PDB file of C-alpha atoms in Angstrom:
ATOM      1  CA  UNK A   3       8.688  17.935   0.784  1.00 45.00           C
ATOM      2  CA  UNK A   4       7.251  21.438   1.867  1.00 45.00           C
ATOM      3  CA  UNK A   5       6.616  21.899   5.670  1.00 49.00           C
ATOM      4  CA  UNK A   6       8.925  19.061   6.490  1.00 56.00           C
ATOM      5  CA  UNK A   7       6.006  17.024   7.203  1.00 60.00           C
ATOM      6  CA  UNK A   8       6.629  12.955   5.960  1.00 63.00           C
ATOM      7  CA  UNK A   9       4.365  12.155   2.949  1.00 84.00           C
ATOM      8  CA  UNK A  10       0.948  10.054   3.821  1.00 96.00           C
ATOM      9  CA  UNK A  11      -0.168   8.133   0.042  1.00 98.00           C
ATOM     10  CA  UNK A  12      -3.131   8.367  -1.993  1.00 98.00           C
ATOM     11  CA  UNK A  13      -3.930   5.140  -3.683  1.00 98.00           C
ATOM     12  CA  UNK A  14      -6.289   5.058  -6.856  1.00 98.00           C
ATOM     13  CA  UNK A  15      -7.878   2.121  -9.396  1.00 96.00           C
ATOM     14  CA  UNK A  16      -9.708   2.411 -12.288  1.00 96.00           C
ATOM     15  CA  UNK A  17     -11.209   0.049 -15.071  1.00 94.00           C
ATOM     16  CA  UNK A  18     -12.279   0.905 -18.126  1.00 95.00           C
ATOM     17  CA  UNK A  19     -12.465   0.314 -21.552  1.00 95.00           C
ATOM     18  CA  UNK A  20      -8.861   0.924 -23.156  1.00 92.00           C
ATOM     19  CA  UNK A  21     -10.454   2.878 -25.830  1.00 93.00           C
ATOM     20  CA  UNK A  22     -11.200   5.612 -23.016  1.00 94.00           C
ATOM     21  CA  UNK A  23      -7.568   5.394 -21.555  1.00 93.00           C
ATOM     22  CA  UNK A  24      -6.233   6.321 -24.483  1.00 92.00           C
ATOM     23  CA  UNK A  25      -8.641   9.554 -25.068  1.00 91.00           C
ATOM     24  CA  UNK A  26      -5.819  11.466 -23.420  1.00 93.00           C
ATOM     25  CA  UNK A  27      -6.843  15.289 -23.810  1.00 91.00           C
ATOM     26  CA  UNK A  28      -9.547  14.238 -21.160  1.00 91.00           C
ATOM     27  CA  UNK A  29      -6.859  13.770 -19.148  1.00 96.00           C
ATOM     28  CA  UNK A  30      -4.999  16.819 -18.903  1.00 96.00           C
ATOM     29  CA  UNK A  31      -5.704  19.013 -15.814  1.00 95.00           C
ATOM     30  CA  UNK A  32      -6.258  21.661 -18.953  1.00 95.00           C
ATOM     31  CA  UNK A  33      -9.121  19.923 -20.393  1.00 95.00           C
ATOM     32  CA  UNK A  34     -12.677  21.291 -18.566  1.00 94.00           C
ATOM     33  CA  UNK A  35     -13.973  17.627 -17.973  1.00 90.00           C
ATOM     34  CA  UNK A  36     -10.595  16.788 -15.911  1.00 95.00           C
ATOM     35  CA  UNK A  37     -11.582  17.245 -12.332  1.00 90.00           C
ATOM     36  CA  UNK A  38     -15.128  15.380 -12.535  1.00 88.00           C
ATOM     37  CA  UNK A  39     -13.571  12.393 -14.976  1.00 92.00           C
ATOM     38  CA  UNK A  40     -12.557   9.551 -13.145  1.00 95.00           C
ATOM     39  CA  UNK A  41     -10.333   8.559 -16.049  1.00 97.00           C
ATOM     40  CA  UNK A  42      -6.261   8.302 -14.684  1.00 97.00           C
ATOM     41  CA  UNK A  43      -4.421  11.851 -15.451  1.00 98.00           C
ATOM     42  CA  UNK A  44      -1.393  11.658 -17.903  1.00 96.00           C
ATOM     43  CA  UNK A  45       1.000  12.301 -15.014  1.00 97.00           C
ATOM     44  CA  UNK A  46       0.494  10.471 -11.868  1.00 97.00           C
ATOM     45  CA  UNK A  47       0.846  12.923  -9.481  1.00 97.00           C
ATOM     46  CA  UNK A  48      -1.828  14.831 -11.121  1.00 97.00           C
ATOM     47  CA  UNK A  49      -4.528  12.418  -8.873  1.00 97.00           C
ATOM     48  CA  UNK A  50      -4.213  14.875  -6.596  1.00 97.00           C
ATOM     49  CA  UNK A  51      -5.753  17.400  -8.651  1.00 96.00           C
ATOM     50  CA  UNK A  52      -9.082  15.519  -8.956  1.00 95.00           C
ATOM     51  CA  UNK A  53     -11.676  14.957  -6.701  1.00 94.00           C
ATOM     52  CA  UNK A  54     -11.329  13.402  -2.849  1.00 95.00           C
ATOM     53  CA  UNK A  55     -13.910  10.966  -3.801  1.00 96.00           C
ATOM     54  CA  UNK A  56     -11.680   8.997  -6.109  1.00 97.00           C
ATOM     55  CA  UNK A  57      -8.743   8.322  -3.311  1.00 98.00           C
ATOM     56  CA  UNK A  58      -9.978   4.377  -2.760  1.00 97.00           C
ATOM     57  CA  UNK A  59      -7.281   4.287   0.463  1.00 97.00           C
ATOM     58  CA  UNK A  60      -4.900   6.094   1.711  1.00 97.00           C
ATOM     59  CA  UNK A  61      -1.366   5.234   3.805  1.00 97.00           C
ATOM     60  CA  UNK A  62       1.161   6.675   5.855  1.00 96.00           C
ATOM     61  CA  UNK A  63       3.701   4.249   5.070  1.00 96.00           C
ATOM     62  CA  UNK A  64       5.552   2.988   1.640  1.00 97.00           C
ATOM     63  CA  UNK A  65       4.807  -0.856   2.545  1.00 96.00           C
ATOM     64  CA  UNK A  66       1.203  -0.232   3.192  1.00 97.00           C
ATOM     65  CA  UNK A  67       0.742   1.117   0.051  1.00 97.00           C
ATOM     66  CA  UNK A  68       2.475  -0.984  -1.763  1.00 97.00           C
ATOM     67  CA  UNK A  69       0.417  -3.810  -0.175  1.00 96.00           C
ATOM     68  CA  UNK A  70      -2.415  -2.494  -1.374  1.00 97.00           C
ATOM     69  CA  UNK A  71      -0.868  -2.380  -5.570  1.00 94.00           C
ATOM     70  CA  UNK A  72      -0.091  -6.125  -4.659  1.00 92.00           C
ATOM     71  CA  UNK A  73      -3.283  -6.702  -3.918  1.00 92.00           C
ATOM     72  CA  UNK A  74      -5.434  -5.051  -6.306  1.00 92.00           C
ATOM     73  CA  UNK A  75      -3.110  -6.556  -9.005  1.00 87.00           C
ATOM     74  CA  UNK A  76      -3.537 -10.089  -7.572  1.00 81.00           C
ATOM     75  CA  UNK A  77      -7.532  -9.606  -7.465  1.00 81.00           C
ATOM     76  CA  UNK A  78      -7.142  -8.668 -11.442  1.00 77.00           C
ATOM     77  CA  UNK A  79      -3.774 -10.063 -12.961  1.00 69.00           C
ATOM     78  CA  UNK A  80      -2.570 -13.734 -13.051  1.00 60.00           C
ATOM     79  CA  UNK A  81       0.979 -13.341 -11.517  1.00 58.00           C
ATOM     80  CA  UNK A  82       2.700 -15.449 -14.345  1.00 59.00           C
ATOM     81  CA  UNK A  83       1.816 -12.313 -16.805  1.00 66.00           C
ATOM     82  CA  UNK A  84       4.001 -10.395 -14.933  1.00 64.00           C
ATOM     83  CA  UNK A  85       7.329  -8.800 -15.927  1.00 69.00           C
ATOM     84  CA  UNK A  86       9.500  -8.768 -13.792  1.00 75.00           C
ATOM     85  CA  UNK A  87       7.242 -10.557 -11.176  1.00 79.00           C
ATOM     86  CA  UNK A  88       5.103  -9.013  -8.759  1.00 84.00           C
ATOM     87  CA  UNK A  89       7.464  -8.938  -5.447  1.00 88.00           C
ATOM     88  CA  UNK A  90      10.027  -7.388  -7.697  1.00 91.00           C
ATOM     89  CA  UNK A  91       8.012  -4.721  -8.465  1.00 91.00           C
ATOM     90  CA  UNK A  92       7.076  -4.270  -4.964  1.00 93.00           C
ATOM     91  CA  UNK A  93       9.907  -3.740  -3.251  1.00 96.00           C
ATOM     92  CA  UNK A  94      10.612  -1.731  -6.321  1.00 95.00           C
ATOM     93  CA  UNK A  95       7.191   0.449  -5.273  1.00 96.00           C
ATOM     94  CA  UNK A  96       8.619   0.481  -1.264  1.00 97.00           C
ATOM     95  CA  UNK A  97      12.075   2.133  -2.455  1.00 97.00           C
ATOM     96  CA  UNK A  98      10.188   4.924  -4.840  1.00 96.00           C
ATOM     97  CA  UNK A  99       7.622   5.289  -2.538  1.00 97.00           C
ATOM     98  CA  UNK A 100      10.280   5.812   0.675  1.00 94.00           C
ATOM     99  CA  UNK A 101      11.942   8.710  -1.092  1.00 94.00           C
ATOM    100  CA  UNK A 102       8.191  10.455  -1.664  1.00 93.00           C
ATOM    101  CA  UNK A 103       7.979   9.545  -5.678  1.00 95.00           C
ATOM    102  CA  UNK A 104       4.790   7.982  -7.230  1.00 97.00           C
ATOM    103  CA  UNK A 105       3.748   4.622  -8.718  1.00 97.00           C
ATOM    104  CA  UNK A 106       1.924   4.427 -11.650  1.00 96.00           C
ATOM    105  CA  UNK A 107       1.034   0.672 -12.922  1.00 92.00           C
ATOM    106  CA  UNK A 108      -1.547  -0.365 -15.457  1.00 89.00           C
ATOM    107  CA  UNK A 109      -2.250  -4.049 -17.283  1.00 85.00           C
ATOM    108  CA  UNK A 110      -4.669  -5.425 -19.879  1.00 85.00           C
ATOM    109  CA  UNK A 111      -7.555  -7.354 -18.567  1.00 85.00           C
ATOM    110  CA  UNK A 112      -9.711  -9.562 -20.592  1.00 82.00           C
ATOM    111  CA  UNK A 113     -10.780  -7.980 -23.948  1.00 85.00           C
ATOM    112  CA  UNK A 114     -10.232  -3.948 -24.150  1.00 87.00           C
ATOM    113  CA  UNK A 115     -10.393  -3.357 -20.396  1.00 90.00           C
ATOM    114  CA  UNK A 116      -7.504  -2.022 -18.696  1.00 91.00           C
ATOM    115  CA  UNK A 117      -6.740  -1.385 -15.145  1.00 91.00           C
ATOM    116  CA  UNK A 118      -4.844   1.606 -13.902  1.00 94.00           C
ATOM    117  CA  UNK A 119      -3.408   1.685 -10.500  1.00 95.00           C
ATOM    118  CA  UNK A 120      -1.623   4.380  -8.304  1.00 98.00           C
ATOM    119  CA  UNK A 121      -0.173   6.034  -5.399  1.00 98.00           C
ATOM    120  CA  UNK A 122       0.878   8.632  -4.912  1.00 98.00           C
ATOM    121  CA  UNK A 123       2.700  11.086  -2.683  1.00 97.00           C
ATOM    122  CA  UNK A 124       1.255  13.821  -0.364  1.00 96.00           C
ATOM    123  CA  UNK A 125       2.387  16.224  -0.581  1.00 95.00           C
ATOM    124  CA  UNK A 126       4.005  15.724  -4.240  1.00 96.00           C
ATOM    125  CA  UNK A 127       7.503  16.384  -5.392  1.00 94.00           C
ATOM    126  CA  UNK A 128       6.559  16.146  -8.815  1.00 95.00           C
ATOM    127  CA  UNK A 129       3.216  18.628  -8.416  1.00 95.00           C
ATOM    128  CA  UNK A 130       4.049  20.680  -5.006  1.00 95.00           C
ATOM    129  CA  UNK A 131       1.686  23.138  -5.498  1.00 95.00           C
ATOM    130  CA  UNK A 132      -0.899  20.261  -5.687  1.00 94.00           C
ATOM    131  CA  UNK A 133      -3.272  20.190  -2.370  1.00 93.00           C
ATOM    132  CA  UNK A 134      -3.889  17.163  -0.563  1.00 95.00           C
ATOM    133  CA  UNK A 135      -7.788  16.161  -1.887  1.00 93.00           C
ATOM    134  CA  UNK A 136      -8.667  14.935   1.239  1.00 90.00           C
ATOM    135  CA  UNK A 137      -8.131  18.186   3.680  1.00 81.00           C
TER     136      UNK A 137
END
């Protein structure tokens, strides 16, 4: 992590049609729409590189933000869909999380809607030169 400062972590949702998701040149930090979309970049980390606006909370510590993937999955996901099950993946979350890497999780909803969680890591091992959208 540059300036030996601990990460703090970005979380971000979004729902949309599937259909969109999959439109992926719209989300490449390349394409000119990228910044103002509020579809999920191809590579987590690349949140960062959109808007301040789109950060829904943000954490200083690995088990808060997992808490909050937990819960946005439990508002939107019935918990016997998921594999492995949800405190698996969790404490999974807490361990990448604790080491500064990013989560990226998404799931079907009901017809072509799909939800797209993250959070991720600021500052970013996998984007360093990547500035923190909220400063």
């Amino acid at each position: 992590m540059s300036g030996g400062r601990p990460p703090h972590f970005h979380a971000y949702s979004w729902i949309g049609p599937k259909p969109d998701f999959d439109r992926e040149r719209d989300r490449r930090p390349e394409s000119p729409g990228f910044a103002a979309s509020e579809l999920p970049p191809l590579q987590v980390a690349h949140w960062l590189r959109k808007p301040g606006r789109l950060v829904r909370a943000t954490y200083e510590g690995p088990g808060e933000a997992a808490a909050w993937l937990a819960e946005r999955v439990g508002e939107s996901v019935a918990a016997e869909r998921l594999r492995p099950p949800l405190d698996a993946q969790v404490a999974l979350a807490v361990q990448t999380l604790g080491w500064g890497g990013d989560i990226g999780w998404g799931a079907y909803l009901t017809g072509t809607r799909f939800l797209s969680l993250a959070v991720v890591a600021c500052p970013n091992r996998a984007d360093p030169s990547a500035r923190c959208p909220l400063r």
